[in-house]
Amino acid sequence: KICRRNMMRLIGTACLSICLIALVSYFSTSAPQVELVSAYSRAIRMIAEGHLLAKQGRYSDAAASFLKAKDLWKSSGKPGWQSAESLADAAVDRNPAALKDGMWMVKALTRSRRGQGRGSEDLTQKRPLPLDTPRPVKTHPPQVSSLASQSPPIVKEP
């Protein structure tokens, strides 16, 4: 009886510790991912706000917004945060052409990010090879035997 009781305690303790480890690992790995996505989303929103501020001529406010966005983007771990830094430089220089180029780059980066996630298709993989579809059968003219296709011998008359 004592051996069974100790064995049951040991099994119970092992099960509880496994459950505790599973819960801790689940929450420690899932929480940062949510934070990273929200930091990236906030960065994109701040870039849009900064762009509106720059259009209104409030370049210093736009530069501050772009720099905050750069920090958020960089902390998210996603690539492309340098484009937010370029936008901040363009706002400090009051360069509308550079701002336009920087916004184009951000839009291209976010478009490619959207293409990678959320179940949308990759455009390069849109047309798979139809290996399982029946292909049309080529019909050839009926083959004539080689003897029949030869012309009769030409006989020269003397």
GROMACS .gro file of C-alpha atoms in nm:
model
  158
    1LYS     CA    1   0.000   0.000   0.000
    2ILE     CA    2   0.277   0.241   0.085
    3CYS     CA    3   0.452   0.178  -0.243
    4ARG     CA    4   0.132   0.238  -0.440
    5ARG     CA    5   0.059   0.556  -0.247
    6ASN     CA    6   0.407   0.693  -0.315
    7MET     CA    7   0.381   0.594  -0.679
    8MET     CA    8   0.046   0.776  -0.713
    9ARG     CA    9   0.190   1.088  -0.549
   10LEU     CA   10   0.486   1.077  -0.784
   11ILE     CA   11   0.261   1.040  -1.090
   12GLY     CA   12   0.033   1.321  -0.968
   13THR     CA   13   0.327   1.552  -0.908
   14ALA     CA   14   0.469   1.472  -1.250
   15CYS     CA   15   0.136   1.543  -1.421
   16LEU     CA   16   0.093   1.873  -1.238
   17SER     CA   17   0.446   1.984  -1.320
   18ILE     CA   18   0.398   1.896  -1.688
   19CYS     CA   19   0.073   2.096  -1.698
   20LEU     CA   20   0.240   2.390  -1.526
   21ILE     CA   21   0.532   2.384  -1.770
   22ALA     CA   22   0.291   2.368  -2.064
   23LEU     CA   23   0.092   2.667  -1.935
   24VAL     CA   24   0.401   2.875  -1.869
   25SER     CA   25   0.550   2.799  -2.209
   26TYR     CA   26   0.218   2.874  -2.382
   27PHE     CA   27   0.178   3.215  -2.220
   28SER     CA   28   0.544   3.310  -2.251
   29THR     CA   29   0.552   3.238  -2.626
   30SER     CA   30   0.209   3.369  -2.724
   31ALA     CA   31   0.212   3.702  -2.539
   32PRO     CA   32   0.518   3.856  -2.712
   33GLN     CA   33   0.382   3.769  -3.056
   34VAL     CA   34   0.065   3.964  -2.987
   35GLU     CA   35   0.272   4.258  -2.864
   36LEU     CA   36   0.499   4.246  -3.169
   37VAL     CA   37   0.207   4.258  -3.409
   38SER     CA   38   0.044   4.545  -3.226
   39ALA     CA   39   0.373   4.741  -3.217
   40TYR     CA   40   0.407   4.699  -3.593
   41SER     CA   41   0.044   4.802  -3.648
   42ARG     CA   42   0.088   5.110  -3.430
   43ALA     CA   43   0.403   5.199  -3.622
   44ILE     CA   44   0.217   5.186  -3.953
   45ARG     CA   45  -0.062   5.403  -3.810
   46MET     CA   46   0.194   5.655  -3.680
   47ILE     CA   47   0.355   5.671  -4.023
   48ALA     CA   48   0.017   5.748  -4.177
   49GLU     CA   49  -0.040   6.021  -3.917
   50GLY     CA   50   0.307   6.162  -3.983
   51HIS     CA   51   0.235   6.169  -4.354
   52LEU     CA   52  -0.081   6.372  -4.293
   53LEU     CA   53   0.113   6.611  -4.067
   54ALA     CA   54   0.377   6.657  -4.337
   55LYS     CA   55   0.107   6.731  -4.596
   56GLN     CA   56  -0.023   7.003  -4.361
   57GLY     CA   57   0.327   7.153  -4.343
   58ARG     CA   58   0.389   7.045  -3.983
   59TYR     CA   59   0.723   6.883  -4.062
   60SER     CA   60   0.865   6.877  -3.708
   61ASP     CA   61   0.555   6.697  -3.577
   62ALA     CA   62   0.575   6.460  -3.873
   63ALA     CA   63   0.941   6.387  -3.802
   64ALA     CA   64   0.858   6.309  -3.438
   65SER     CA   65   0.579   6.076  -3.548
   66PHE     CA   66   0.808   5.900  -3.796
   67LEU     CA   67   1.079   5.852  -3.531
   68LYS     CA   68   0.830   5.703  -3.284
   69ALA     CA   69   0.707   5.477  -3.562
   70LYS     CA   70   1.065   5.372  -3.638
   71ASP     CA   71   1.122   5.274  -3.274
   72LEU     CA   72   0.798   5.074  -3.262
   73TRP     CA   73   0.870   4.907  -3.596
   74LYS     CA   74   1.223   4.820  -3.490
   75SER     CA   75   1.103   4.676  -3.158
   76SER     CA   76   0.854   4.457  -3.343
   77GLY     CA   77   1.141   4.273  -3.509
   78LYS     CA   78   0.993   4.304  -3.855
   79PRO     CA   79   1.218   4.418  -4.141
   80GLY     CA   80   1.189   4.757  -4.308
   81TRP     CA   81   1.210   4.998  -4.014
   82GLN     CA   82   1.478   5.195  -4.201
   83SER     CA   83   1.209   5.334  -4.429
   84ALA     CA   84   1.047   5.507  -4.129
   85GLU     CA   85   1.386   5.655  -4.045
   86SER     CA   86   1.418   5.781  -4.403
   87LEU     CA   87   1.077   5.945  -4.370
   88ALA     CA   88   1.193   6.123  -4.054
   89ASP     CA   89   1.503   6.250  -4.235
   90ALA     CA   90   1.289   6.373  -4.524
   91ALA     CA   91   1.055   6.553  -4.283
   92VAL     CA   92   1.349   6.724  -4.111
   93ASP     CA   93   1.483   6.832  -4.451
   94ARG     CA   94   1.131   6.943  -4.556
   95ASN     CA   95   1.172   6.746  -4.877
   96PRO     CA   96   0.832   6.653  -5.027
   97ALA     CA   97   0.985   6.437  -5.302
   98ALA     CA   98   1.177   6.228  -5.048
   99LEU     CA   99   0.861   6.200  -4.836
  100LYS     CA  100   0.670   6.074  -5.139
  101ASP     CA  101   0.942   5.816  -5.214
  102GLY     CA  102   0.953   5.708  -4.850
  103MET     CA  103   0.576   5.662  -4.837
  104TRP     CA  104   0.592   5.459  -5.157
  105MET     CA  105   0.852   5.233  -4.993
  106VAL     CA  106   0.642   5.191  -4.677
  107LYS     CA  107   0.336   5.105  -4.886
  108ALA     CA  108   0.538   4.849  -5.082
  109LEU     CA  109   0.670   4.694  -4.761
  110THR     CA  110   0.329   4.674  -4.597
  111ARG     CA  111   0.178   4.533  -4.915
  112SER     CA  112   0.439   4.258  -4.922
  113ARG     CA  113   0.381   4.192  -4.550
  114ARG     CA  114   0.008   4.153  -4.611
  115GLY     CA  115   0.084   3.913  -4.892
  116GLN     CA  116   0.286   3.692  -4.660
  117GLY     CA  117   0.027   3.664  -4.387
  118ARG     CA  118  -0.348   3.637  -4.346
  119GLY     CA  119  -0.383   3.354  -4.595
  120SER     CA  120  -0.349   3.556  -4.912
  121GLU     CA  121  -0.187   3.396  -5.212
  122ASP     CA  122   0.162   3.458  -5.335
  123LEU     CA  123   0.138   3.598  -5.686
  124THR     CA  124   0.431   3.392  -5.808
  125GLN     CA  125   0.249   3.074  -5.710
  126LYS     CA  126  -0.086   3.169  -5.860
  127ARG     CA  127  -0.070   2.939  -6.163
  128PRO     CA  128   0.038   2.588  -6.062
  129LEU     CA  129   0.114   2.337  -6.330
  130PRO     CA  130  -0.198   2.135  -6.413
  131LEU     CA  131  -0.038   1.794  -6.371
  132ASP     CA  132  -0.360   1.609  -6.296
  133THR     CA  133  -0.572   1.753  -6.577
  134PRO     CA  134  -0.609   1.545  -6.893
  135ARG     CA  135  -0.413   1.681  -7.182
  136PRO     CA  136  -0.553   1.683  -7.536
  137VAL     CA  137  -0.444   1.384  -7.737
  138LYS     CA  138  -0.272   1.470  -8.062
  139THR     CA  139  -0.419   1.287  -8.356
  140HIS     CA  140  -0.188   1.197  -8.640
  141PRO     CA  141  -0.296   1.105  -8.991
  142PRO     CA  142  -0.321   0.732  -9.038
  143GLN     CA  143   0.015   0.580  -9.105
  144VAL     CA  144   0.056   0.408  -9.436
  145SER     CA  145   0.282   0.110  -9.447
  146SER     CA  146   0.622   0.178  -9.594
  147LEU     CA  147   0.570  -0.063  -9.885
  148ALA     CA  148   0.246   0.097  -9.993
  149SER     CA  149   0.388   0.445  -9.973
  150GLN     CA  150   0.662   0.369 -10.221
  151SER     CA  151   0.581   0.466 -10.575
  152PRO     CA  152   0.575   0.192 -10.836
  153PRO     CA  153   0.901   0.146 -11.022
  154ILE     CA  154   0.939   0.355 -11.330
  155VAL     CA  155   0.993   0.142 -11.634
  156LYS     CA  156   1.168   0.298 -11.930
  157GLU     CA  157   1.060   0.176 -12.264
  158PRO     CA  158   1.326   0.130 -12.526
   0.00000   0.00000   0.00000
